[in-house]
Short mmCIF file of C-alpha atoms in Angstrom, two decimals:
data_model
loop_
_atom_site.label_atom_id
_atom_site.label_comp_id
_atom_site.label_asym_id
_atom_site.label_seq_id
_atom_site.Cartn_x
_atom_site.Cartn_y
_atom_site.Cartn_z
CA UNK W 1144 -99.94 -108.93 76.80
CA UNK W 1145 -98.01 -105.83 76.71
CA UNK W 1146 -93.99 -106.63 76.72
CA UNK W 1147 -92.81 -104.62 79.77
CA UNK W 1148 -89.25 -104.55 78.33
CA UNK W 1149 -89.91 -102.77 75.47
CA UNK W 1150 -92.19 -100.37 77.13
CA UNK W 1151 -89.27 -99.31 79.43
CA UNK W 1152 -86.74 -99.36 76.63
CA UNK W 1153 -88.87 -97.02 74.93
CA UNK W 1154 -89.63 -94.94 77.66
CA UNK W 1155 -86.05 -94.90 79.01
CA UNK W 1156 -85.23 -91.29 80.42
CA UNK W 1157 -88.90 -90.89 81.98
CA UNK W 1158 -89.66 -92.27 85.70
CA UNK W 1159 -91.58 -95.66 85.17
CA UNK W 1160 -92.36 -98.25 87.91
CA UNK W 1161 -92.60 -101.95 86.95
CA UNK W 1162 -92.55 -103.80 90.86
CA UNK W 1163 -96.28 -105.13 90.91
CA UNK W 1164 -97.17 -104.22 94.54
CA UNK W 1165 -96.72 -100.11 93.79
CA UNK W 1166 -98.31 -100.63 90.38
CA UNK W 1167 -101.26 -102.38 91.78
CA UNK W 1168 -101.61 -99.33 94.60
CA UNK W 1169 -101.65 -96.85 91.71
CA UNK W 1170 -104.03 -99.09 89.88
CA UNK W 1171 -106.80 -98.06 92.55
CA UNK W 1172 -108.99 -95.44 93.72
CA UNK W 1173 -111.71 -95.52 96.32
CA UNK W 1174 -114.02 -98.24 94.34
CA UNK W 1175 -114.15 -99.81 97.43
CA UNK W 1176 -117.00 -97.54 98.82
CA UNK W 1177 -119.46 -99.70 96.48
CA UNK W 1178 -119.75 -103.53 97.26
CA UNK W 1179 -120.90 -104.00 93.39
CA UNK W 1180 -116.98 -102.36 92.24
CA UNK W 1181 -115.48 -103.65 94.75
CA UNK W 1182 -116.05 -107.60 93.79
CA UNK W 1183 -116.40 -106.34 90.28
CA UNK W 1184 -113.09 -104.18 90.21
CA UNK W 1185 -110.55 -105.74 93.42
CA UNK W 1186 -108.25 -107.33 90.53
CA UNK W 1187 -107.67 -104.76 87.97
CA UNK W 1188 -104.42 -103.45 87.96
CA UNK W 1189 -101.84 -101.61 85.20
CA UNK W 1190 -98.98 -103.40 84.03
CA UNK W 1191 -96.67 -100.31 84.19
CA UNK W 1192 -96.59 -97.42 85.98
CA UNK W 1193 -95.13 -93.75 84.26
CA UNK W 1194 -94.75 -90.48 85.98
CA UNK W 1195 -94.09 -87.83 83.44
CA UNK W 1196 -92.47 -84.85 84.64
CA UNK W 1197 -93.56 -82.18 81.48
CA UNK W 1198 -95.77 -82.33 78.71
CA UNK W 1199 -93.29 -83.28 75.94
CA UNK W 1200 -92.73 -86.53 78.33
CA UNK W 1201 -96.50 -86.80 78.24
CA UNK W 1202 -96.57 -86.44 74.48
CA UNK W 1203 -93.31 -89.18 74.29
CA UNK W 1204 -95.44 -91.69 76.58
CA UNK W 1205 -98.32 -91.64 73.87
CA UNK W 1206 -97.22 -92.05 71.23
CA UNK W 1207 -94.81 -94.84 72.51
CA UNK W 1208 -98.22 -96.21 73.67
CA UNK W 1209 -100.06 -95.79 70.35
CA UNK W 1210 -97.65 -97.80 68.50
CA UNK W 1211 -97.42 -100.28 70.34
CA UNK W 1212 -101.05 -100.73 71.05
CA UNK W 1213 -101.10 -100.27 74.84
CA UNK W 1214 -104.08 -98.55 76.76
CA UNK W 1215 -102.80 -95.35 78.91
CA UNK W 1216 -105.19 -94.74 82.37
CA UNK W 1217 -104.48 -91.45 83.85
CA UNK W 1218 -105.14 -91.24 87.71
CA UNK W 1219 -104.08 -88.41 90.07
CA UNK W 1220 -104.21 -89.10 93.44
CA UNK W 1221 -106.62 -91.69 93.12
CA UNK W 1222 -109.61 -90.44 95.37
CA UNK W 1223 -112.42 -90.62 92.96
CA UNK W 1224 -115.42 -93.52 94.01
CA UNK W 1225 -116.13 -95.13 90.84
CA UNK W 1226 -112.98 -97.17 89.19
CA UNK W 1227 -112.66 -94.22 87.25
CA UNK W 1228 -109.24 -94.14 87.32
CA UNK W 1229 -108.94 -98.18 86.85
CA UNK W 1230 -106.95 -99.47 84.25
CA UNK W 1231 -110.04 -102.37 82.84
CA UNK W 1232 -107.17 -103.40 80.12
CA UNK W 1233 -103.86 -103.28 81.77
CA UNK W 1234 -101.31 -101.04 80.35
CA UNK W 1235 -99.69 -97.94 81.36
CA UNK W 1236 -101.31 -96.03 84.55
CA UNK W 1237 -100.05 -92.36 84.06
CA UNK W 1238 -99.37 -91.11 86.90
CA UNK W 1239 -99.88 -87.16 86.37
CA UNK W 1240 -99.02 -86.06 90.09
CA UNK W 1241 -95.33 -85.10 89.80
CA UNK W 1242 -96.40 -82.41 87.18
CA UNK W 1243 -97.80 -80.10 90.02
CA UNK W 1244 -96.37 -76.33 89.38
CA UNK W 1245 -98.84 -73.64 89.86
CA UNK W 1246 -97.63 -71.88 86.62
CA UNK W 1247 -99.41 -68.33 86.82
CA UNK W 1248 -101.58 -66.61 89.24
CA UNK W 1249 -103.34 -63.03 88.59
CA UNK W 1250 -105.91 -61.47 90.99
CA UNK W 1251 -108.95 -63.68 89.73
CA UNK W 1252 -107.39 -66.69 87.89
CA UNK W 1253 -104.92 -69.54 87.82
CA UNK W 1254 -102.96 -71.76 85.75
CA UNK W 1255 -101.94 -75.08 87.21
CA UNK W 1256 -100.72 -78.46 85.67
CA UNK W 1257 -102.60 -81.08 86.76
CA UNK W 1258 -101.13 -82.61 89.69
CA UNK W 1259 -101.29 -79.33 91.75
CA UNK W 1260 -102.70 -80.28 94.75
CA UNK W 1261 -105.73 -77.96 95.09
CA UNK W 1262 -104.84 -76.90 99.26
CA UNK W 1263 -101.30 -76.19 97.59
CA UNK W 1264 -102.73 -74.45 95.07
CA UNK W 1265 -105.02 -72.37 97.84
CA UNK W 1266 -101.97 -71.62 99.98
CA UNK W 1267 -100.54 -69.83 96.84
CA UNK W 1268 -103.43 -67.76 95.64
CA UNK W 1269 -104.21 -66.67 99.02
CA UNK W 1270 -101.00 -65.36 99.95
CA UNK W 1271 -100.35 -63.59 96.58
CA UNK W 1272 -103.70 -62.17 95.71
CA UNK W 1273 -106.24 -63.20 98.48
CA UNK W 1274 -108.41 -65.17 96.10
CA UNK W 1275 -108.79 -68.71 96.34
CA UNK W 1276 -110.03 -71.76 94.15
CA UNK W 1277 -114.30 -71.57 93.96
CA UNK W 1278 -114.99 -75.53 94.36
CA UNK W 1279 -113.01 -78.25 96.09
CA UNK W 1280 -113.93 -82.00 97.18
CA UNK W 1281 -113.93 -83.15 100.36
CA UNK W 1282 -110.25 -84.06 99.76
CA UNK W 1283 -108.83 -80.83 99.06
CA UNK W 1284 -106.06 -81.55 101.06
CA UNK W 1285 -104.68 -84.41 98.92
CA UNK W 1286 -106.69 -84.13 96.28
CA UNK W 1287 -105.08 -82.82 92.46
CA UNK W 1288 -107.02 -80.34 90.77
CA UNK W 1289 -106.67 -82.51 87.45
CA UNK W 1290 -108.21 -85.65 88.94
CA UNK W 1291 -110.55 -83.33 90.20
CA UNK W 1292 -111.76 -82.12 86.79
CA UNK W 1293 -111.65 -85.36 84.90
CA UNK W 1294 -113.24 -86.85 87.54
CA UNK W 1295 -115.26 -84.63 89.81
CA UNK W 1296 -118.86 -83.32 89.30
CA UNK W 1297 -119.62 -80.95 92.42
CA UNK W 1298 -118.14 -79.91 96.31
CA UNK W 1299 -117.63 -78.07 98.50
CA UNK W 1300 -118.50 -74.17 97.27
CA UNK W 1301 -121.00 -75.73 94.78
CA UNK W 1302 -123.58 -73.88 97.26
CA UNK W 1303 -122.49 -70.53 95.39
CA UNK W 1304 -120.92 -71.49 92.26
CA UNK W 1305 -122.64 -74.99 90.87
CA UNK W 1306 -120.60 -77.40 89.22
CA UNK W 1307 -117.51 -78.02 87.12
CA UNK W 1308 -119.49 -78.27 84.48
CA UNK W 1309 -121.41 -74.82 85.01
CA UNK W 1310 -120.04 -72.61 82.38
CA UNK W 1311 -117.65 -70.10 83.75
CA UNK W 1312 -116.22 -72.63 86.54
CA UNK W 1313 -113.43 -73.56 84.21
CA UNK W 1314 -111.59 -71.37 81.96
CA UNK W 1315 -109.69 -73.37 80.07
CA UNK W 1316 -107.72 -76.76 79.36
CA UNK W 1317 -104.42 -77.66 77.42
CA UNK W 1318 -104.53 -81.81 76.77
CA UNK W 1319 -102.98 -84.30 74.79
CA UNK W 1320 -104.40 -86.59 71.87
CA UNK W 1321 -103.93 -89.90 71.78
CA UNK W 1322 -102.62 -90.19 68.01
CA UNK W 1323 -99.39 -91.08 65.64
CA UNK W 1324 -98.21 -87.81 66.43
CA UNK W 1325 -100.13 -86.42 69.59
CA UNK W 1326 -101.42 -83.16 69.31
CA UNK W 1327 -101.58 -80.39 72.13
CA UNK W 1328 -104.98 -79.24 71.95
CA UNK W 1329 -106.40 -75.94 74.00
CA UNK W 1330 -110.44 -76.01 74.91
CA UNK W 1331 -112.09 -72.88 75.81
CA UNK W 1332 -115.60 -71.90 76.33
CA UNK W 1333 -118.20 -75.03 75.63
CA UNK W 1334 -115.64 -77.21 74.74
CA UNK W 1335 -113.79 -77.66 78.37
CA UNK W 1336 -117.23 -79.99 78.74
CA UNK W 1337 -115.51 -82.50 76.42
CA UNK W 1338 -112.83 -82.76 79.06
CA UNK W 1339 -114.99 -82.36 81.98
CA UNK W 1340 -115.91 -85.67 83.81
CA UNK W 1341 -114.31 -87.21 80.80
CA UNK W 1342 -112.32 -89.53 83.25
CA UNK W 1343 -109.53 -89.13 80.93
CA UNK W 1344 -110.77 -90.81 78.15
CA UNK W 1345 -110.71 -88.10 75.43
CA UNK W 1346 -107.08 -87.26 76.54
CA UNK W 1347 -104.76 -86.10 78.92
CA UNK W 1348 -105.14 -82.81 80.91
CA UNK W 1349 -101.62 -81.03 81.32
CA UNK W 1350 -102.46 -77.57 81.68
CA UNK W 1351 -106.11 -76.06 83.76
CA UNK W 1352 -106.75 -72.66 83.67
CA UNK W 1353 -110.03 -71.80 86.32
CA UNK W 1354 -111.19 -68.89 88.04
CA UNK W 1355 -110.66 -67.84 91.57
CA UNK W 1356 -113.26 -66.13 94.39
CA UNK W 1357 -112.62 -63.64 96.85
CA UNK W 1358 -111.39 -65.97 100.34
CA UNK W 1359 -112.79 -65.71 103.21
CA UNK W 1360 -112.02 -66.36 107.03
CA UNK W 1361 -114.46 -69.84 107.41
CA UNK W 1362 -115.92 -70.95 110.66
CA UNK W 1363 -116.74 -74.85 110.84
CA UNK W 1364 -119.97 -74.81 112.57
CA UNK W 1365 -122.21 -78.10 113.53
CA UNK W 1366 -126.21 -77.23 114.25
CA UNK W 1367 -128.03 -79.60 115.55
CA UNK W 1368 -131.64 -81.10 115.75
CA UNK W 1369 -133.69 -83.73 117.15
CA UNK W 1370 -135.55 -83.83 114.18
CA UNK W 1371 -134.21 -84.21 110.55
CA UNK W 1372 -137.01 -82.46 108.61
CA UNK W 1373 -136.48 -79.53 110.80
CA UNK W 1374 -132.78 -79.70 109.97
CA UNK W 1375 -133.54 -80.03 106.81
CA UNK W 1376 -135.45 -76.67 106.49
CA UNK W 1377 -133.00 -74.81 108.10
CA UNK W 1378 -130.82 -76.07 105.54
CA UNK W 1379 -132.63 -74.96 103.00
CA UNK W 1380 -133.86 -71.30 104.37
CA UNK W 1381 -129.81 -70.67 104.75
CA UNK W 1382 -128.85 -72.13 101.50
CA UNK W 1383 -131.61 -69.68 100.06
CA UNK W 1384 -130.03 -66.32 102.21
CA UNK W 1385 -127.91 -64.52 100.06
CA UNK W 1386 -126.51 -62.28 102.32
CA UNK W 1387 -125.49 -64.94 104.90
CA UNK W 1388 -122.40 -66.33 103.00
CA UNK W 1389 -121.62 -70.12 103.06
CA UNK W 1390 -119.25 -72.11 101.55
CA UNK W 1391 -120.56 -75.66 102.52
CA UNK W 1392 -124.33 -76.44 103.63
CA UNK W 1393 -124.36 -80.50 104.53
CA UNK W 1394 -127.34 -82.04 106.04
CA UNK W 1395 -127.09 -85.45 107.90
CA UNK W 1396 -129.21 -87.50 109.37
CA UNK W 1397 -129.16 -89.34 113.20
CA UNK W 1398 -127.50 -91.65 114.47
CA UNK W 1399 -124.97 -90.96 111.98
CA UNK W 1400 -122.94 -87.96 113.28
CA UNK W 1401 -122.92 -89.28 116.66
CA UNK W 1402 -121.72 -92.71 115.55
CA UNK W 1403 -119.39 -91.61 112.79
CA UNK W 1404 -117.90 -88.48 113.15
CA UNK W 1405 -115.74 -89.93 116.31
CA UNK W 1406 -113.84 -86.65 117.01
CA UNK W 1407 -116.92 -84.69 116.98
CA UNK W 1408 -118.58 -87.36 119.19
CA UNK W 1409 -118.45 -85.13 122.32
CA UNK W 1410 -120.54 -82.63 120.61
CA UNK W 1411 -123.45 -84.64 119.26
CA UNK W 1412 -126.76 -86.22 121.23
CA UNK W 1413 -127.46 -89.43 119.81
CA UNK W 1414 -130.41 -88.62 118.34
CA UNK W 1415 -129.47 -85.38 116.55
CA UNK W 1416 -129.35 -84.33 112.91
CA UNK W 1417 -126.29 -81.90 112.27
CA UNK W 1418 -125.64 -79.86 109.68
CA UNK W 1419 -122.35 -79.35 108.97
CA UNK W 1420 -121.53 -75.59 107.96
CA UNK W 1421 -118.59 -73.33 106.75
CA UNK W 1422 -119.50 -69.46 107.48
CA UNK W 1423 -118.19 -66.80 106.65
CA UNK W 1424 -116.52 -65.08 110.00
CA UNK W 1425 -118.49 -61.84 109.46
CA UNK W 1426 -121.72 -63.70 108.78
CA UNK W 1427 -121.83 -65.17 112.48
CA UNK W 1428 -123.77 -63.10 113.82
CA UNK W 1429 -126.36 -63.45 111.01
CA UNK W 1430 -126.27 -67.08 111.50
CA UNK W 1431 -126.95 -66.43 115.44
CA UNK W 1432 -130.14 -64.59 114.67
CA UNK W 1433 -131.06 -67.33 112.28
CA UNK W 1434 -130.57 -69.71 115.03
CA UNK W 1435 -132.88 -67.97 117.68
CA UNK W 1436 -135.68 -68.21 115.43
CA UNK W 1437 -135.49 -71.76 113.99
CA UNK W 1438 -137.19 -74.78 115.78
CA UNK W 1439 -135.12 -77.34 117.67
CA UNK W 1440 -131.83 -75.51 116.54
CA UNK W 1441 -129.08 -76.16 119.27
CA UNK W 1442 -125.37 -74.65 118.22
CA UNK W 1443 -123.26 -77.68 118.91
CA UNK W 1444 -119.57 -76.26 117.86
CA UNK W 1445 -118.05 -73.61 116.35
CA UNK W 1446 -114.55 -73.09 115.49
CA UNK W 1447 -114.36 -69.56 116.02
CA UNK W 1448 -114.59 -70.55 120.05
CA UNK W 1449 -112.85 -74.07 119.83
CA UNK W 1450 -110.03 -74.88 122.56
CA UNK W 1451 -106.75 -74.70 121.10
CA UNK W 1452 -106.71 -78.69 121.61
CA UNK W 1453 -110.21 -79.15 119.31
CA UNK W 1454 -108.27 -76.74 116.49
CA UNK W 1455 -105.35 -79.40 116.88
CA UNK W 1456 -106.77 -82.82 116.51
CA UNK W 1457 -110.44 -81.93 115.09
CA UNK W 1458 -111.28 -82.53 111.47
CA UNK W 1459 -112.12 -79.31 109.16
CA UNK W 1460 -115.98 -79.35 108.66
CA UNK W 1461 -115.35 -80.07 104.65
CA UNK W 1462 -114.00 -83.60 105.85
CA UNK W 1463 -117.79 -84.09 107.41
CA UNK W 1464 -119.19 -83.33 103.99
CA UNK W 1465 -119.47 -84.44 100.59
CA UNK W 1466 -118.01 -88.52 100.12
CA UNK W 1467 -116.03 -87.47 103.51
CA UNK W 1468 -118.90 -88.35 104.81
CA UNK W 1469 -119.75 -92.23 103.88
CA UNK W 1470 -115.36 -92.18 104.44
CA UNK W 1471 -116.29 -91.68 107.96
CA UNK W 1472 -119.04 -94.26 107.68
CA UNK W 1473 -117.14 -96.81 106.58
CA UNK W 1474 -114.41 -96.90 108.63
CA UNK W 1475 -117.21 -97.61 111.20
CA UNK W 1476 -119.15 -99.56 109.30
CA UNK W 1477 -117.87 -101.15 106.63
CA UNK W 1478 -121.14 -102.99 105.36
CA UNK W 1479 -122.73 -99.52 104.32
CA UNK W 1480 -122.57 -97.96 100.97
CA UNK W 1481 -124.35 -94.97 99.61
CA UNK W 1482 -125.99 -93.36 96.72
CA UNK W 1483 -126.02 -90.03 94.55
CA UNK W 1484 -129.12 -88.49 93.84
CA UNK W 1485 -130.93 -85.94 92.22
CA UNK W 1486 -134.68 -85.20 93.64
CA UNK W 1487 -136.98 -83.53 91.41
CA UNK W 1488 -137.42 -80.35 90.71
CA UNK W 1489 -140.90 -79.51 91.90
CA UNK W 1490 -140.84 -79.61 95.61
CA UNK W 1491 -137.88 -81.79 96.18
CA UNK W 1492 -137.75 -81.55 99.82
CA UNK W 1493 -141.40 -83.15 99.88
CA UNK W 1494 -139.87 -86.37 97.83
CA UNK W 1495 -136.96 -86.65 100.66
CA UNK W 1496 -140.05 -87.06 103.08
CA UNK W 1497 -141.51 -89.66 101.34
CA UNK W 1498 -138.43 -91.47 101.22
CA UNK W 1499 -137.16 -91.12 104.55
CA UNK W 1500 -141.00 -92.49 105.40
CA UNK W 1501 -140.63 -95.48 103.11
CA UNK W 1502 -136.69 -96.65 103.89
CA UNK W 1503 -136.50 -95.29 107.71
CA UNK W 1504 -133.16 -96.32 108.86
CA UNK W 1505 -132.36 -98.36 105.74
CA UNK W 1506 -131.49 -95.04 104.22
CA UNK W 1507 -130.23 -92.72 106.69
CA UNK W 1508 -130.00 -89.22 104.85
CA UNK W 1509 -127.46 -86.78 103.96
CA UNK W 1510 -127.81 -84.27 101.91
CA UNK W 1511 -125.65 -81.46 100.06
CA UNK W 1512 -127.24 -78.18 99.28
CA UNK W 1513 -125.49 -76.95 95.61
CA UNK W 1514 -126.59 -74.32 92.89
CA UNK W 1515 -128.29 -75.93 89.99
CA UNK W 1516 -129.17 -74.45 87.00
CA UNK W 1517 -129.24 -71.16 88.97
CA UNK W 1518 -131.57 -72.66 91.78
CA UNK W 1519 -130.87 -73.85 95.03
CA UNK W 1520 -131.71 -77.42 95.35
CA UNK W 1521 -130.28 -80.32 97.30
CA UNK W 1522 -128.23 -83.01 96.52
CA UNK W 1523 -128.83 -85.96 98.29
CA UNK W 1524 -125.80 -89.03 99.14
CA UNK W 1525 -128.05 -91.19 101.62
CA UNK W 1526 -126.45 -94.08 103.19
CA UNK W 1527 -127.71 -97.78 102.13
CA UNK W 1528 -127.54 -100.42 104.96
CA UNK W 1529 -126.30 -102.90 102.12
CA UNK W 1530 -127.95 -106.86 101.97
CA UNK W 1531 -127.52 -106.95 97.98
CA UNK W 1532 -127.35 -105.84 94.71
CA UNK W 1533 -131.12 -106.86 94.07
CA UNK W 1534 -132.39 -104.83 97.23
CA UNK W 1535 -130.26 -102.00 96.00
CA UNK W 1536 -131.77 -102.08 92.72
CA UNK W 1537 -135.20 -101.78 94.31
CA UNK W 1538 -134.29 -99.12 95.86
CA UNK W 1539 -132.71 -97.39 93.39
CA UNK W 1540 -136.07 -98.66 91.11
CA UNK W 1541 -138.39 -96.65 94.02
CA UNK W 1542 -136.41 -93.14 93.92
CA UNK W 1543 -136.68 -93.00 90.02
CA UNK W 1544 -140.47 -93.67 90.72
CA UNK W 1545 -140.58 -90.71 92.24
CA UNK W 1546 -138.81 -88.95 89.67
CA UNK W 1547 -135.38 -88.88 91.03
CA UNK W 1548 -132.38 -89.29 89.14
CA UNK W 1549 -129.51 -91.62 90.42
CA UNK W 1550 -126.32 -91.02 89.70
CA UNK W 1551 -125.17 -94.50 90.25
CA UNK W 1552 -121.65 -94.99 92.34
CA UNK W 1553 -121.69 -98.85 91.47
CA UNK W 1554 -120.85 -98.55 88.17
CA UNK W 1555 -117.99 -97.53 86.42
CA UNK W 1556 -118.98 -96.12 83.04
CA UNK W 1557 -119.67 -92.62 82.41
CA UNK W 1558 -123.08 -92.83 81.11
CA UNK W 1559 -124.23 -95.24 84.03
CA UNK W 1560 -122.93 -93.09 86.47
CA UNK W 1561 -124.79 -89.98 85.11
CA UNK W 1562 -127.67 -89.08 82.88
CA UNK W 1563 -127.92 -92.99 81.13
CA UNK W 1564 -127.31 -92.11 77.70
CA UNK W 1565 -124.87 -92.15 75.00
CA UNK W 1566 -123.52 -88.52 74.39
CA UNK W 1567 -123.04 -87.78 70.58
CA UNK W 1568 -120.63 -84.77 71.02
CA UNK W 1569 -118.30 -86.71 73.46
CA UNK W 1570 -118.26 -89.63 71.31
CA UNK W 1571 -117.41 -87.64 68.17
CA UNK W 1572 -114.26 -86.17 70.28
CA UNK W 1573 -113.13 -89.47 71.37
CA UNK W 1574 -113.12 -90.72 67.92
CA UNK W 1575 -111.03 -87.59 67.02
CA UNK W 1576 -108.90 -87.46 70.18
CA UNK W 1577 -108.56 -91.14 70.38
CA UNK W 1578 -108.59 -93.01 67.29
CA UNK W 1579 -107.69 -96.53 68.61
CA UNK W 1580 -109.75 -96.50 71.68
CA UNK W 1581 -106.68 -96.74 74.41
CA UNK W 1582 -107.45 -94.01 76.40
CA UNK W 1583 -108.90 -95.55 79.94
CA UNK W 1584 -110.89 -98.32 77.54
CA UNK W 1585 -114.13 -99.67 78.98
CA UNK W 1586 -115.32 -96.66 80.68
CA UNK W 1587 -117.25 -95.07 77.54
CA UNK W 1588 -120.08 -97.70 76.60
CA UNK W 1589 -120.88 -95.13 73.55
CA UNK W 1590 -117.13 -96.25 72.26
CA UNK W 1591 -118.11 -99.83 72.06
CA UNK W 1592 -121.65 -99.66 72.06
CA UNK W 1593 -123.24 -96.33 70.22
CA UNK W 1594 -126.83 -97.58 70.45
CA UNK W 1595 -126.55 -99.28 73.80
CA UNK W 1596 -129.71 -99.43 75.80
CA UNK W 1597 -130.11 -98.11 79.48
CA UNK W 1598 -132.86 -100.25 81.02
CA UNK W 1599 -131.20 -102.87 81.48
CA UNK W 1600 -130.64 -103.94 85.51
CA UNK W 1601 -127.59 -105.62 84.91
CA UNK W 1602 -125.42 -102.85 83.34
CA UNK W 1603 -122.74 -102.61 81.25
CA UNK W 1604 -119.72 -105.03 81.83
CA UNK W 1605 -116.06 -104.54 80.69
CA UNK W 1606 -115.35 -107.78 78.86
CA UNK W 1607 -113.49 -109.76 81.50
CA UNK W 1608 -114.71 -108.23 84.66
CA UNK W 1609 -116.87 -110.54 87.15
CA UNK W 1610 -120.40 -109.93 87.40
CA UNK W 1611 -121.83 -109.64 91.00
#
């Protein structure tokens, strides 16, 4: 039971936030999109909240921590889907967001700390250099780019420049150890990985260095077609023209659009497919002639020609895309959920077929096209009309079948909700970073569990957590 008193003795100088109802907010990120997390997860919450303003208060808070045995959670602004930013043990949620300065910008690169919001971040770059940030989520506009990193895979821009984790994407880190005496450690090359997706657990972020891209004038564009396959073709001819710059290629499947994206709803036929693009201004006229000759193809909207009332009040096309999407869903439908998967490489849009033909309208599609390992494949995020856990574990069962990889949103561990297996190097850090284990505890099975086995339906479970 950590001894709240002490804590803010301790900590006396630095902003900390003990009334339960804010620390319980700040305790939670969008777990809620799963129905597994959310029965699992609806009760966690921190026992203290602690918004350092600098690193040397950041440094002060852990080793205050260390001492006294208490588990630190770092969270930005909380939009991630997977508890990552849940504290499973109680203890200190760090709030990182009040240490947001953009600290340097050249021509090409930027240094941040990590509660820059990354459309803050944008509207600096592009005003001093022209150059903007190369990947964003769907909630760029409140999103901070250190949550982002720690824990953030792939977005919008991933159609040109891959993933976080794509050498080159980030530059470098400055974070904190979790020791006696904390150090301030600086990754470069490789070793930003160790950081990367890390949901905090092999320490704190407080300094991002990344690169930036040349930015653009975007048009939000919808296409539609009454028939998905055909949509998603088209999808995948444009994601494969290099001259026809995008910055977002997202391919959903009807009713969806129509019944979800409600200020778009004018646009959309019932029984269309849309894909969602952002194009370049000068590539329009590319994307016209692309248009004439692809089957079914009807322009819906385009920004570019929007009344000054649509520019107002209408969502920008990255808030169709990415987990904007099931957002959208959900406030519609709230009995939906979704999934995160990876098709095969050998003819991938052939195994999307085959599983639109098996699911139908149990699994409405959507899919994001991103740059992986050099090639252009998509990424699908179908919906999933939820009954239970066992039918979604059938399903889930069926895609790997067909050699798809999952990247499961109902759990909350790191190696669940990627590749399903215990990373070596990580694991080494943590134990070097970490030595007690009280950085975000429970969401590294490897910590507790080295030799843990993966085929297992039930999962790992946080000791203490319910199981649904």
């Amino acid at each position: 039971m950590t001894d709240i008193s002490a804590l803010k003795a301790n900590l006396d100088g630095i902003k900390v936030e003990d009334d339960p109802r804010i620390v319980r907010k700040k305790s939670r990120d969008f777990f809620w999109y799963s129905p597994i997390l959310k029965e699992q997860l609806d009760g966690v919450t921190g026992d203290l909240l602690v918004s350092p303003k600098n690193v040397d208060e950041v440094i002060r808070v852990l080793k205050v921590c260390y001492a006294a045995d208490i588990p630190v959670t770092a969270r930005g602004a909380g939009t991630g889907n997977y508890g990552q930013a849940m504290p499973l043990s109680g203890g200190v949620v760090l709030d990182l967001s009040e240490m947001d300065a953009v600290k340097d910008i050249k021509p090409s690169v930027v240094v941040t700390e990590p509660g820059a919001v990354m459309a803050d971040i944008d509207a600096q770059t592009i005003s001093r250099t022209g150059h903007a940030l190369r990947i964003h989520p769907s909630t760029y506009r409140i999103a901070t780019i250190g949550g982002f990193l720690a824990g953030g895979a792939a977005g919008v821009g991933s159609v040109n420049w891959g993933g976080l984790r794509d050498l080159g994407n980030v530059i470098r880190l400055r974070m904190v150890t979790m020791e006696a005496e904390p150090q301030v450690l600086e990754l470069t090359g490789s070793d930003v990985q160790k950081a990367l997706h890390a949901y905090g657990t092999t320490g704190i972020i407080t300094e991002i260095e990344v690169p930036l891209t040349e930015a653009y004038d975007w048009i939000d564009v919808l296409v539609g077609f009454d028939d998905f396959i055909n949509a998603i073709r088209f999808s995948e001819e444009l994601a494969n023209m290099d001259g026809l710059l995008t910055k977002d290629i997202a391919t959903i499947e009807a009713p969806l659009p129509h019944d979800y994206f409600l200020r778009h709803k004018k646009f959309i036929r019932k029984e269309q497919s849309v894909v969602v693009l952002m194009v370049a201004a000068f590539a329009m006229g590319a994307l016209d002639g692309l248009l004439s000759r692809s089957p079914g193809a009807e322009m819906l909207y385009r920004s570019d020609r929007a009344t000054a009332e649509d520019i107002t009040h209408l969502p920008p096309a990255y808030e169709l895309t990415w987990n904007h999407t099931t957002l959208r869903g959900l406030s519609v439908d709230p009995s939906i959920t979704y999934l995160q998967v990876r098709y095969p490489d050998m003819n991938p849009l052939e195994t999307v077929g085959k599983l639109q033909s098996i699911y139908a309208e149990e699994l409405p599609g959507h899919l994001e096209f991103i740059r992986y390992n050099g090639r252009l494949v998509p990424i699908g995020l179908p919906f999933v009309r939820f009954t239970d856990k066992t039918r979604l574990d059938e399903i889930i069962k069926r895609h790997e079948a067909l050699g798809c990889t999952i990247f499961n949103p109902h759990r909350f561990t790191l190696e669940e909700g990627g590749m399903k297996q215990i990373d070596p190097v990580l694991l080494a850090f943590k134990r070097q970073t970490d030595p007690k284990g009280l950085l975000n505890p429970g969401k590294m099975i490897a910590w507790e569990h080295p030799d843990y086995k993966f085929d297992s339906d039930q999962g790992f479970l946080f000791p203490g957590l319910q199981r649904s």
